[in-house]
mmCIF file of C-alpha atoms and ligand atoms in Angstrom:
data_model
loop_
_atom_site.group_PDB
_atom_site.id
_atom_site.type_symbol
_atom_site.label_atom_id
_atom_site.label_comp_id
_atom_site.label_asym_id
_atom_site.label_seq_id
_atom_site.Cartn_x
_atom_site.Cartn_y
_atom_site.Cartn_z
ATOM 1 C CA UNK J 1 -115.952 83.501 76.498
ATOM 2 C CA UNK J 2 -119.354 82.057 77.761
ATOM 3 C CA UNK J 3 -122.011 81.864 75.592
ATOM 4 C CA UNK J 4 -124.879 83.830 75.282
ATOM 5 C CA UNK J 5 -127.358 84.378 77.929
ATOM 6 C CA UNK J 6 -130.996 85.957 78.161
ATOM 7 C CA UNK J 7 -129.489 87.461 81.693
ATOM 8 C CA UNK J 8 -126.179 87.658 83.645
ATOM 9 C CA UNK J 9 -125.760 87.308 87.534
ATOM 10 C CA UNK J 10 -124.654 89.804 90.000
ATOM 11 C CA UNK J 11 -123.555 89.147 93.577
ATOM 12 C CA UNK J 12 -126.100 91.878 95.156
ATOM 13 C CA UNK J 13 -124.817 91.141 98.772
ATOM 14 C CA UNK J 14 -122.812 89.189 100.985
ATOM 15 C CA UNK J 15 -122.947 88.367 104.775
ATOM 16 C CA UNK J 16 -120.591 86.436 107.164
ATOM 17 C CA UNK J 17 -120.783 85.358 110.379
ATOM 18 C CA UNK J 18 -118.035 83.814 113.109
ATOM 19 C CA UNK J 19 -118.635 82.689 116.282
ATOM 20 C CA UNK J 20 -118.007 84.121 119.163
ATOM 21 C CA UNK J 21 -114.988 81.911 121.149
ATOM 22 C CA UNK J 22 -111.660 82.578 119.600
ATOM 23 C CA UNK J 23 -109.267 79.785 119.730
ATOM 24 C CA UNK J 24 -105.733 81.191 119.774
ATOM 25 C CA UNK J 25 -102.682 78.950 118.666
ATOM 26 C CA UNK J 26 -101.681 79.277 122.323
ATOM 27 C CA UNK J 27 -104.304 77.400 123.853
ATOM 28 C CA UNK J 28 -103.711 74.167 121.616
ATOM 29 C CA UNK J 29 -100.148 74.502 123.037
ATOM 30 C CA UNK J 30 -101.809 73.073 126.191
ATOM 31 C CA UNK J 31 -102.913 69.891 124.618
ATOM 32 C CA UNK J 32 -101.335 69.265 121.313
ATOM 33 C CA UNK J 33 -97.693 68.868 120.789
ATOM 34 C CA UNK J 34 -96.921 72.147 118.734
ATOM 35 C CA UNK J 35 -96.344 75.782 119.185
ATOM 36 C CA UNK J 36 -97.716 78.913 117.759
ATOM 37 C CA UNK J 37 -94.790 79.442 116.286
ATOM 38 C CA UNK J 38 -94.931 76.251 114.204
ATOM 39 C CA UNK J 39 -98.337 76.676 113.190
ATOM 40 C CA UNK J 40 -97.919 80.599 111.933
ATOM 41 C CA UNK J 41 -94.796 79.358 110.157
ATOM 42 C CA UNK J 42 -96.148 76.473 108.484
ATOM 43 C CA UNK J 43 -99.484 77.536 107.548
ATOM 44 C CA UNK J 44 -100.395 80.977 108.681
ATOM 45 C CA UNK J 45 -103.046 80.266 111.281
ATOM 46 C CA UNK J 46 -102.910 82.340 113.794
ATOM 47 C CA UNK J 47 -106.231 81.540 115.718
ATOM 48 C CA UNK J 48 -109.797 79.846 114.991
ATOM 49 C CA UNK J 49 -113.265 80.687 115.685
ATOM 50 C CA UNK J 50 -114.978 77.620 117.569
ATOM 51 C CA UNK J 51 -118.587 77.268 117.728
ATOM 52 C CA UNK J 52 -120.426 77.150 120.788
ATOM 53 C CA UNK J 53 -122.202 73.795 122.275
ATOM 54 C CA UNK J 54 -125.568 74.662 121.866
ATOM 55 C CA UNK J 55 -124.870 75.805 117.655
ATOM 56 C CA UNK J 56 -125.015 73.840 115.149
ATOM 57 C CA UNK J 57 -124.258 74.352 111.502
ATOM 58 C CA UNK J 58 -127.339 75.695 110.103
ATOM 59 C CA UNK J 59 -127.463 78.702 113.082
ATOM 60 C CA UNK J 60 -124.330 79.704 111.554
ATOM 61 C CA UNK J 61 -125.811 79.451 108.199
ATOM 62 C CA UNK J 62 -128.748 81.003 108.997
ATOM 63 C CA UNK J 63 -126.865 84.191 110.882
ATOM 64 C CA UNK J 64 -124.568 84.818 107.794
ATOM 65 C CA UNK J 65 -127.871 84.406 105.433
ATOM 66 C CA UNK J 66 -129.736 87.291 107.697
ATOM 67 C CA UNK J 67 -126.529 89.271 107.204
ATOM 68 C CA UNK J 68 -126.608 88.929 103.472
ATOM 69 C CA UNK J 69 -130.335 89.020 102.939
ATOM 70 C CA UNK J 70 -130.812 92.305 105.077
ATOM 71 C CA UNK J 71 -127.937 93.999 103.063
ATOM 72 C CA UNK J 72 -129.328 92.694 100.107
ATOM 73 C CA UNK J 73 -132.656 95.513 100.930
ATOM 74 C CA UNK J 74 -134.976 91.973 101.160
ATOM 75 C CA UNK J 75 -136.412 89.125 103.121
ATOM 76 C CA UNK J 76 -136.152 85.261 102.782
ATOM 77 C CA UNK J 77 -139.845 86.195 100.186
ATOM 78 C CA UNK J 78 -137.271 87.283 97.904
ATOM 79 C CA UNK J 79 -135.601 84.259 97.409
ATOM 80 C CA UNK J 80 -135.901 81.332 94.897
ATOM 81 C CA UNK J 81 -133.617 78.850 96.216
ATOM 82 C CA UNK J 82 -131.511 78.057 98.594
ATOM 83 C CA UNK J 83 -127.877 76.295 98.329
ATOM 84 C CA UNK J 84 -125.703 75.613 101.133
ATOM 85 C CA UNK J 85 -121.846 74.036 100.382
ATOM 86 C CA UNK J 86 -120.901 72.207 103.593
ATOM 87 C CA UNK J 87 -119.305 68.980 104.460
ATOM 88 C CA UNK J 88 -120.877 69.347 108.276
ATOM 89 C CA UNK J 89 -124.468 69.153 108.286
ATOM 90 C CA UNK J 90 -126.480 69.286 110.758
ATOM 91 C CA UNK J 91 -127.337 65.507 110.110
ATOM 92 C CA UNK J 92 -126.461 63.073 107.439
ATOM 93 C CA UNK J 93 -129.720 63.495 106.662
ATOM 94 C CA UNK J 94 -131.458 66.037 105.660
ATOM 95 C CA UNK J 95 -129.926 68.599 103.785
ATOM 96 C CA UNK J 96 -128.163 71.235 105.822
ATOM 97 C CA UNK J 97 -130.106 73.619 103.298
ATOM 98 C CA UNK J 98 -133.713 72.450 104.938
ATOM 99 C CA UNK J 99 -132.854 73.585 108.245
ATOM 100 C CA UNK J 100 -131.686 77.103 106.992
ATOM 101 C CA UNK J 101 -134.663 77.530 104.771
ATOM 102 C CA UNK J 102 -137.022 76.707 108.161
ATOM 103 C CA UNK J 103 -134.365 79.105 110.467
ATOM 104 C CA UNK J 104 -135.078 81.929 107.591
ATOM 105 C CA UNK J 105 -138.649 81.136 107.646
ATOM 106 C CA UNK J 106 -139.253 80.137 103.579
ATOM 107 C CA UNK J 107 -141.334 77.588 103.036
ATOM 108 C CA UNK J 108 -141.546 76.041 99.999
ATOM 109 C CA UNK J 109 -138.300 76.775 97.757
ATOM 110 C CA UNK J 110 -135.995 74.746 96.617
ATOM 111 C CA UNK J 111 -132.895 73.817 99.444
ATOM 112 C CA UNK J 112 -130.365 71.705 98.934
ATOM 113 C CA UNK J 113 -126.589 70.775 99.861
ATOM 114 C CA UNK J 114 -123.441 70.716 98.057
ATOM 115 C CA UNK J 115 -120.776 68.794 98.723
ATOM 116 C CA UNK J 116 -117.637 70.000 97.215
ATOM 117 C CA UNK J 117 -115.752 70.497 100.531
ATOM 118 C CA UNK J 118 -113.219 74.035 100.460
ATOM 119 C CA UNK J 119 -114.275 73.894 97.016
ATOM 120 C CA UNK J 120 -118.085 73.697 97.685
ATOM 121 C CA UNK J 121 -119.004 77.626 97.895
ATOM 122 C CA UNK J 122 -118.074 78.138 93.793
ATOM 123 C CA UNK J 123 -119.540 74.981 93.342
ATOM 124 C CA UNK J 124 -123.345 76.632 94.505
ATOM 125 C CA UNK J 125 -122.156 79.443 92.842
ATOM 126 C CA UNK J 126 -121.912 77.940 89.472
ATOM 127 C CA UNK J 127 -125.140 75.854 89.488
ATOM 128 C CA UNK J 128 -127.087 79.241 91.223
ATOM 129 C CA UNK J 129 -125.264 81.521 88.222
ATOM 130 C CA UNK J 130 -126.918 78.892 85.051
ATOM 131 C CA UNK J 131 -130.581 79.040 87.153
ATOM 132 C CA UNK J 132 -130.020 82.969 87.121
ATOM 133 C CA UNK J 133 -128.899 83.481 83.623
ATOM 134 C CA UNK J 134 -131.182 81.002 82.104
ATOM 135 C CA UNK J 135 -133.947 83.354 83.268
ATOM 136 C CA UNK J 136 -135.212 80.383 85.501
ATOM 137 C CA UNK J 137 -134.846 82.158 88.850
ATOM 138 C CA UNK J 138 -134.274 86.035 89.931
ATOM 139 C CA UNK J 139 -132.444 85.118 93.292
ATOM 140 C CA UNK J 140 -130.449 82.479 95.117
ATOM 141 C CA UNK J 141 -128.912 82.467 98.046
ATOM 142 C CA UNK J 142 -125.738 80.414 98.227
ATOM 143 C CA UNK J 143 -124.244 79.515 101.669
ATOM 144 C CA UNK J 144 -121.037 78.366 102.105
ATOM 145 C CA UNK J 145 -120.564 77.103 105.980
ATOM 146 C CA UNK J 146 -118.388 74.622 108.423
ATOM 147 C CA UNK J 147 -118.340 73.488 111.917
ATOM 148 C CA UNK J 148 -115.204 71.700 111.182
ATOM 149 C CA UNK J 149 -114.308 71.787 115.208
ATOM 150 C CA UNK J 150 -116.654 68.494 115.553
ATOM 151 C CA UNK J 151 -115.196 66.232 112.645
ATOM 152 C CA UNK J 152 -111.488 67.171 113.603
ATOM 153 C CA UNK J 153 -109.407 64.365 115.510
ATOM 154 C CA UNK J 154 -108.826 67.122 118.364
ATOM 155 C CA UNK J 155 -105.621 64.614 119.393
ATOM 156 C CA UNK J 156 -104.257 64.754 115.715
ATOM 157 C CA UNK J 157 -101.732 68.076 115.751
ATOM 158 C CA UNK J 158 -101.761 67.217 112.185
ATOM 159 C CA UNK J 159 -105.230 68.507 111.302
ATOM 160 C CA UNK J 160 -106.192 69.526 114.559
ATOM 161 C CA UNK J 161 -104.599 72.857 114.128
ATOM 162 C CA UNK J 162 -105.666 74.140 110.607
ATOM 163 C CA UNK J 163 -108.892 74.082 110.912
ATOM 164 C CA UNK J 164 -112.042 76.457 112.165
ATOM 165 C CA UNK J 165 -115.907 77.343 112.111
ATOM 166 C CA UNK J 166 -117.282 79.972 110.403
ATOM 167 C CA UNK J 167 -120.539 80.695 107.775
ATOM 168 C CA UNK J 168 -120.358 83.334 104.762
ATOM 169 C CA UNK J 169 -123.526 83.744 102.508
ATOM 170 C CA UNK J 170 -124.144 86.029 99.337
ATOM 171 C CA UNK J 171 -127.270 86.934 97.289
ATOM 172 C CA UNK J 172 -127.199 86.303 93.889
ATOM 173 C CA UNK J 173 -129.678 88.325 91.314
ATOM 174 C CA UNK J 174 -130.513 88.246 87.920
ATOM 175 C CA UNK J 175 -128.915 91.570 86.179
ATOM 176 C CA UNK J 176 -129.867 92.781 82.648
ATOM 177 C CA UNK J 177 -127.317 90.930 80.192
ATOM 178 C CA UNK J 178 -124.988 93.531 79.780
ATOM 179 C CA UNK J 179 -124.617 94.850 83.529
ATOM 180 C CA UNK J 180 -120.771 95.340 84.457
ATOM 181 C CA UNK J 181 -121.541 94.148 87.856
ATOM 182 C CA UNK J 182 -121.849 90.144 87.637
ATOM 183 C CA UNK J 183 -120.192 86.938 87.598
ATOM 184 C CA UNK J 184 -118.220 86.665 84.379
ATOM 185 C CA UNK J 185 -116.983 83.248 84.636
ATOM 186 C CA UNK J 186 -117.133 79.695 86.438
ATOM 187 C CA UNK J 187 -115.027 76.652 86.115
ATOM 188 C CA UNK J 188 -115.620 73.527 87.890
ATOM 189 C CA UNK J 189 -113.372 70.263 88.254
ATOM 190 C CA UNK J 190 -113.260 66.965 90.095
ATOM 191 C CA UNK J 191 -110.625 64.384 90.138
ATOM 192 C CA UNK J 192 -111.549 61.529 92.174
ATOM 193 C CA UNK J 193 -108.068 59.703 91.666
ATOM 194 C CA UNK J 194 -107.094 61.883 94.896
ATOM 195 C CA UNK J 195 -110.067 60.785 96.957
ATOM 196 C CA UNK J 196 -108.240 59.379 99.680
ATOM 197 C CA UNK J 197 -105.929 62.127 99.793
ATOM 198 C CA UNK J 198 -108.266 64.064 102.483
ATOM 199 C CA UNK J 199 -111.462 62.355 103.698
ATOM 200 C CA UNK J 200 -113.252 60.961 106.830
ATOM 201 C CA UNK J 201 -113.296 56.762 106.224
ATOM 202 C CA UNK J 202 -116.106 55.981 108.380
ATOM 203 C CA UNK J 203 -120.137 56.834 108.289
ATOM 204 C CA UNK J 204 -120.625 55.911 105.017
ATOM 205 C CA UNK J 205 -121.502 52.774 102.787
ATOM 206 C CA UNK J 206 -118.421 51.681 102.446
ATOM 207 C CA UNK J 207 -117.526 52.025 106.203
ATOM 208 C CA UNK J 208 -120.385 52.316 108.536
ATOM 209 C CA UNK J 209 -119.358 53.826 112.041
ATOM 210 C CA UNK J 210 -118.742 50.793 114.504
ATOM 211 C CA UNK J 211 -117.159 51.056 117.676
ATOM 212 C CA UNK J 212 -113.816 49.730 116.003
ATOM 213 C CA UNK J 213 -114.117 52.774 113.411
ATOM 214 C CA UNK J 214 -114.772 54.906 116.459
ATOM 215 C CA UNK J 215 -111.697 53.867 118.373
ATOM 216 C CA UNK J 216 -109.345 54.491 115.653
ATOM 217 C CA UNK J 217 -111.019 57.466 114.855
ATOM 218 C CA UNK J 218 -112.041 57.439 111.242
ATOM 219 C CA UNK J 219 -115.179 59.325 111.566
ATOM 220 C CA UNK J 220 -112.951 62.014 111.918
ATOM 221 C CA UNK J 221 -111.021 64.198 108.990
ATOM 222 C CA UNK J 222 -108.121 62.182 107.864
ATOM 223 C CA UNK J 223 -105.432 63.861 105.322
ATOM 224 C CA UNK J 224 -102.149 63.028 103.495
ATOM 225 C CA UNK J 225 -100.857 66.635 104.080
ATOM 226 C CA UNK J 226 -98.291 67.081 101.690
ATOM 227 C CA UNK J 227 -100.432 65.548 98.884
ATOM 228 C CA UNK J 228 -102.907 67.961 99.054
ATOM 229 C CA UNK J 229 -100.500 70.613 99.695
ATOM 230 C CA UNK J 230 -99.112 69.830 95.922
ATOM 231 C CA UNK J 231 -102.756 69.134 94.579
ATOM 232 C CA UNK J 232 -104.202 72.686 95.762
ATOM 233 C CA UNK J 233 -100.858 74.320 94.228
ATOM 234 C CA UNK J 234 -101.819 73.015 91.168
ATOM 235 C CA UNK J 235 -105.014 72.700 90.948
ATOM 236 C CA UNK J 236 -105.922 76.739 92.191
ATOM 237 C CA UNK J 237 -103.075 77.633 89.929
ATOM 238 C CA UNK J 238 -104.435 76.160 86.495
ATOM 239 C CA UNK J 239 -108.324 76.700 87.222
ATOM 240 C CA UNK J 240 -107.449 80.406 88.324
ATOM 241 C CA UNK J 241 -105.370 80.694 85.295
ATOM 242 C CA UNK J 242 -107.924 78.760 82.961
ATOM 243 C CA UNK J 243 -110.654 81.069 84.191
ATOM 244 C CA UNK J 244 -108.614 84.301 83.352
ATOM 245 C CA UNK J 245 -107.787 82.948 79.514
ATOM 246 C CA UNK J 246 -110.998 82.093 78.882
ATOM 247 C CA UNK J 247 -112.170 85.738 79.607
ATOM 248 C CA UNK J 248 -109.593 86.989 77.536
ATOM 249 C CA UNK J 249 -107.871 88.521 80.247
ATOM 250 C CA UNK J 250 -104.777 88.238 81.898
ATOM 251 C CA UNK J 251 -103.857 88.059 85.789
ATOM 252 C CA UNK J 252 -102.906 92.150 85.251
ATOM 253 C CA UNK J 253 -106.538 92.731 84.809
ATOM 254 C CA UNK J 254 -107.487 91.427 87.792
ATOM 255 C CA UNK J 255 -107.953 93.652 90.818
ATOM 256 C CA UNK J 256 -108.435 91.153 94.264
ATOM 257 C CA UNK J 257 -108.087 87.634 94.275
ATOM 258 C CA UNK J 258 -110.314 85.646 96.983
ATOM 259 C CA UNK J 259 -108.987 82.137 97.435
ATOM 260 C CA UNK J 260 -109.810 79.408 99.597
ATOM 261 C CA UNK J 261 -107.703 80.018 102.632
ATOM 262 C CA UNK J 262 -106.244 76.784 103.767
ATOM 263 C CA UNK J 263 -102.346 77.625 104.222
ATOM 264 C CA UNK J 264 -100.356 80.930 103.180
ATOM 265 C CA UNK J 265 -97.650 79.187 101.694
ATOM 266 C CA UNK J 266 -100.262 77.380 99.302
ATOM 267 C CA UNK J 267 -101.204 80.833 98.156
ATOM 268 C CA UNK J 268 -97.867 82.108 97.788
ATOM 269 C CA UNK J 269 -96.747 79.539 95.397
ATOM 270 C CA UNK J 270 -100.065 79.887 93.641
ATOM 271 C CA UNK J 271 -99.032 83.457 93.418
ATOM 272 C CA UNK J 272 -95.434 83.211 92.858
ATOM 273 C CA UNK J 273 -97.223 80.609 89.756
ATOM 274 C CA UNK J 274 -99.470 83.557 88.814
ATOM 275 C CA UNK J 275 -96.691 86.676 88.816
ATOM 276 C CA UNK J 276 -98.838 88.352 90.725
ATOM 277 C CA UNK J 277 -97.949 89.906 94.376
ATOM 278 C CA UNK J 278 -99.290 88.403 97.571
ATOM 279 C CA UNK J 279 -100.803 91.662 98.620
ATOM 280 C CA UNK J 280 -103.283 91.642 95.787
ATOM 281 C CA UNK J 281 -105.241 88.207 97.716
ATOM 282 C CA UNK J 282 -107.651 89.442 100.519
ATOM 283 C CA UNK J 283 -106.700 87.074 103.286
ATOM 284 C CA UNK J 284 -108.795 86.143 106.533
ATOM 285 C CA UNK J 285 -106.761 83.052 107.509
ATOM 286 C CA UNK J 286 -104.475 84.151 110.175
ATOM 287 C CA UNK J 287 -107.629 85.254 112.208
ATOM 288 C CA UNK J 288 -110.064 81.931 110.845
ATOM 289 C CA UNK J 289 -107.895 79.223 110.311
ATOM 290 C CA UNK J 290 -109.248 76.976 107.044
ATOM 291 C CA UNK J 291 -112.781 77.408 107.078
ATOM 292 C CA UNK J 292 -113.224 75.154 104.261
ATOM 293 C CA UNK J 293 -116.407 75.942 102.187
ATOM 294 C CA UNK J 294 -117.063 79.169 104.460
ATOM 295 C CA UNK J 295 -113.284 80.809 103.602
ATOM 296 C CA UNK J 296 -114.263 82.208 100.108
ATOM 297 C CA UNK J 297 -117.668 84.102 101.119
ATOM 298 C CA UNK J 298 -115.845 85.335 104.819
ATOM 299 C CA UNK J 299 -113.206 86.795 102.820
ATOM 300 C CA UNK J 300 -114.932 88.312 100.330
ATOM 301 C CA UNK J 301 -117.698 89.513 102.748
ATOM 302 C CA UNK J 302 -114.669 90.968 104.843
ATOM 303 C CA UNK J 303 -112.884 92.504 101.558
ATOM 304 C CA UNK J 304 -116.207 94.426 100.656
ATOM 305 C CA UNK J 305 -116.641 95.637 104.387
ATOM 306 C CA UNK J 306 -113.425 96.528 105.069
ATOM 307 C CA UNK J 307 -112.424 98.364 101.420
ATOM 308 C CA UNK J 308 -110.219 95.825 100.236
ATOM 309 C CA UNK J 309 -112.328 95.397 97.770
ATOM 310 C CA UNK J 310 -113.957 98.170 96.106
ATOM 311 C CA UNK J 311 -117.437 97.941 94.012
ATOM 312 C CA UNK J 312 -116.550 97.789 90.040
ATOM 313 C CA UNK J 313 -113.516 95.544 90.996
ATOM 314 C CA UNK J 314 -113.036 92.734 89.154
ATOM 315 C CA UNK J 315 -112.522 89.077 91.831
ATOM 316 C CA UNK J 316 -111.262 86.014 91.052
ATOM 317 C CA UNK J 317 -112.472 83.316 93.762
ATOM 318 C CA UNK J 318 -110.440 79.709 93.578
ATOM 319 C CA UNK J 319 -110.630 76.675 95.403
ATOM 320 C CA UNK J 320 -109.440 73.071 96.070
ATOM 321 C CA UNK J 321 -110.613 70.899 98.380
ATOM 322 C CA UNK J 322 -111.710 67.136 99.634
ATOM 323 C CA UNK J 323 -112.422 65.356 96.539
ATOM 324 C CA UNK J 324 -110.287 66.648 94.452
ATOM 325 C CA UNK J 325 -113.064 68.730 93.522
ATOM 326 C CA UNK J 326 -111.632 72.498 92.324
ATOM 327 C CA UNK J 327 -112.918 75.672 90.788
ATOM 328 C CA UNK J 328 -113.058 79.336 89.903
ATOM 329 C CA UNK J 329 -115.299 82.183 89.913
ATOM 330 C CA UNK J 330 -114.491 85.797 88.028
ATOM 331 C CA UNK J 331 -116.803 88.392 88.788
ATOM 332 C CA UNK J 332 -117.011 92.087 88.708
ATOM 333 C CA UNK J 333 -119.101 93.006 92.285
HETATM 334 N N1 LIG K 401 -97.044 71.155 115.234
HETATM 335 C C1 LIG K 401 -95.742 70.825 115.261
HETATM 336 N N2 LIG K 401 -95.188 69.960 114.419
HETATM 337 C C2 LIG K 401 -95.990 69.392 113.502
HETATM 338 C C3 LIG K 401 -97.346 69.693 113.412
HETATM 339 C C4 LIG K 401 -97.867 70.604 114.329
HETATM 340 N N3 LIG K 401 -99.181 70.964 114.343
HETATM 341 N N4 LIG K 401 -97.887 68.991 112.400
HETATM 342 C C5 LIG K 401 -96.894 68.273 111.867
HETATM 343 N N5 LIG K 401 -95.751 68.507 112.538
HETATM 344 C C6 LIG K 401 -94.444 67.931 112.296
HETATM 345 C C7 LIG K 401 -94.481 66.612 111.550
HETATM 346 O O1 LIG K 401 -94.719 65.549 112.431
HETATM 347 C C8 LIG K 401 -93.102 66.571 110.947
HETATM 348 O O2 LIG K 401 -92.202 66.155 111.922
HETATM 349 P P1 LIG K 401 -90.953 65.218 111.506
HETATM 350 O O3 LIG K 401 -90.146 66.049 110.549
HETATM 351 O O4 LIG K 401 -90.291 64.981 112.814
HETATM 352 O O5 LIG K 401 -91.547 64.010 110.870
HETATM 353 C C9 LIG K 401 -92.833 68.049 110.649
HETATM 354 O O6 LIG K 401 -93.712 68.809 111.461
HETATM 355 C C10 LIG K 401 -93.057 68.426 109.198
HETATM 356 O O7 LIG K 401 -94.311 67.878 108.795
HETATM 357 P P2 LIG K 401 -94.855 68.044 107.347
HETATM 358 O O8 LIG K 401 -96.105 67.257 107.198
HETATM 359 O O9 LIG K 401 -93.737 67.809 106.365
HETATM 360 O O10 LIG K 401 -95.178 69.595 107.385
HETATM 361 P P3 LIG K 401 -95.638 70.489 106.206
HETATM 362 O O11 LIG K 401 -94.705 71.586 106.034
HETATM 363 O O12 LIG K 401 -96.027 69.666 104.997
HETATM 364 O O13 LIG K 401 -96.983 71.116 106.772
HETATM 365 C C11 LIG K 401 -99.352 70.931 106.615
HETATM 366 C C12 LIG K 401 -98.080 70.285 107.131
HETATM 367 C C13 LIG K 401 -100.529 70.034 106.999
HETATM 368 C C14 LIG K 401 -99.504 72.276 107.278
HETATM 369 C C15 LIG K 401 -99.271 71.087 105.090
HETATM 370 O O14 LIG K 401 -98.911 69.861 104.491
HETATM 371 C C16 LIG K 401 -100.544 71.555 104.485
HETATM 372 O O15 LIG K 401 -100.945 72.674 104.686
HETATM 373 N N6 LIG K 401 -101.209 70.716 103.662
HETATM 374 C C17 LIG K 401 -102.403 71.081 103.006
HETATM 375 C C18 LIG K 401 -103.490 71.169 104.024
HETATM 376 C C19 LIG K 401 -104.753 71.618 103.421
HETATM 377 O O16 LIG K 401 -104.740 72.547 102.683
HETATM 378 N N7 LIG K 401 -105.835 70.958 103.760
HETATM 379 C C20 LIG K 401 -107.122 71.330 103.385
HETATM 380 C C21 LIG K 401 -107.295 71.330 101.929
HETATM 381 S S1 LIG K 401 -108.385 72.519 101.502
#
């Protein structure tokens, strides 16, 4: 169990936002050598949402932040910080979070990135919960968001096909210390041993983009599939089972589970690992392809909209991703 805190921290709201041109399995068909069929078989995906030209990473921040905010009864005033998980910034430099603070129109309060890839949106949510429950801060807003559609090697049917753009954003509050509704638990892991496993080589230190890089494409996402495959079996299964022991609980007490959404069959081992039935995870893949950092705050925004998820229902979020960096995040909403 965690240890005593002067508050706890509630999700008070959650927002999402997709854009607008819907990429269909069909129309990679044209380009790529695969088929829809393939790509609903092997993963799940049925379609993508692709951002438009003129957007960049913090508009699609900043629309699933207005979402959250205005459902959250406040504006951007009411907000201490701001945290946004994303491996596509705007720029290298600055944060992602800058731009989204300036779209929102705060001025002065903290904003900075995360970089945790698909596992990035627990990440802000763990560091947001201790600034919350410490008593240090009455509201965050945590952003998890991807416009994976301009780091993807669109000639690479490998990647090419699993991935998609999206933003999802929630409001988190300070609560009184024995409120039901708030986050119960976080666990957060890296293992850089896997590093290689999924990355983009070039535009960094170690690799600076040259036209050679360029040509070969490593500025681009670069994965060992199957590696990662095994690694987010594992990894979602233990931390989501960790989590759940740690509480004192056991996977029966646990209403809706919100996992990153990267490939169905990666979920239904995790499940099949968990005894628990498939129908029990609130799923937004076949409609958003991986949305990396953004899947776990879509889904969950889509759950509570939709009535998958009802309020009082205890969640468990999970996630692996790029790194390997992994988590999980119980909460009652
Ligand atoms: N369309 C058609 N065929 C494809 C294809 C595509 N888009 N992508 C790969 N193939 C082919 C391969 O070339 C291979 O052909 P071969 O047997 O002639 O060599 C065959 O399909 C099987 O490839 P394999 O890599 O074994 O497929 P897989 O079942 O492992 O599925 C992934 C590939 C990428 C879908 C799967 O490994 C995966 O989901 N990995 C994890 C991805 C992930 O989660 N990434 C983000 C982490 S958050």
């Amino acid at each position: 169990m965690r240890r005593a805190l002067p508050f706890a921290c509630k999700i008070a709201a959650t927002g999402s936002y997709l854009p607008a041109r819907i990429v269909p399995n069909r129309d990679l068909e044209a380009f790529l050598d695969t088929s829809d069929a393939w790509i609903r078989e092997r993963t799940g995906i049925g379609a993508r949402h692709v951002a438009a030209d003129d957007e960049v990473t913090s508009d699609l921040a900043a629309q699933a932040a207005r979402r959250a905010l205005e459902r959250a009864g406040i504006d951007v005033g009411g907000v201490d910080m701001i945290i946004v998980a994303t491996v596509t910034p705007d720029g290298p430099m600055p944060a992602c979070a800058v731009r989204v603070q300036h779209k929102l129109g705060a001025t002065t309060i903290p904003a900075f990135d995360v970089s945790a890839a698909c596992a990035g949106f627990l990440f802000g949510v763990t560091i947001a919960d201790q600034f919350i429950c410490s008593g240090a801060m009455q509201r965050v807003l945590v952003v998890g968001v991807e416009l994976l559609s301009r780091i993807i090697d669109w000639s690479d049917r490998t990647t090419a096909v699993l991935f998609g753009d999206g933003a999802g954003a929630v409001v988190l509050e300070r609560a009184p210390a024995d409120s039901e509704q708030r986050i119960e638990l976080c666990r957060i892991h890296s293992e850089g041993a896997l590093a290689d496993a999924l990355s983009i080589p070039a535009g960094g230190s170690a690799e600076p983009v040259t036209e050679r890089a360029l040509h070969m494409r490593r500025n681009k996402v670069q994965m060992v599939g199957q590696e990662v495959f095994r690694a987010a079996v594992r990894g979602i299964a233990d931390v989501g089972a960790e989590v759940v022991a740690d509480a004192g609980l056991t996977m029966a007490d646990i209403d809706r589970f919100v996992p990153h959404q990267a490939n169905v069959r990666i979920l239904s081992a995790v499940a099949e690992r968990w005894g628990v039935p498939l129908d029990r995870f609130v799923l937004v893949l076949e409609e958003t392809g991986n949305t990396s950092s953004a899947s776990i705050p879509i889904a969950l925004d889509r759950g509570l909209r939709d009535g998958r998820i009802a309020s009082g229902e205890r969640v468990l979020m999970c996630a692996l991703g790029a790194g390997v960096s992994y988590g999980a995040v119980l909460a009652r909403v």
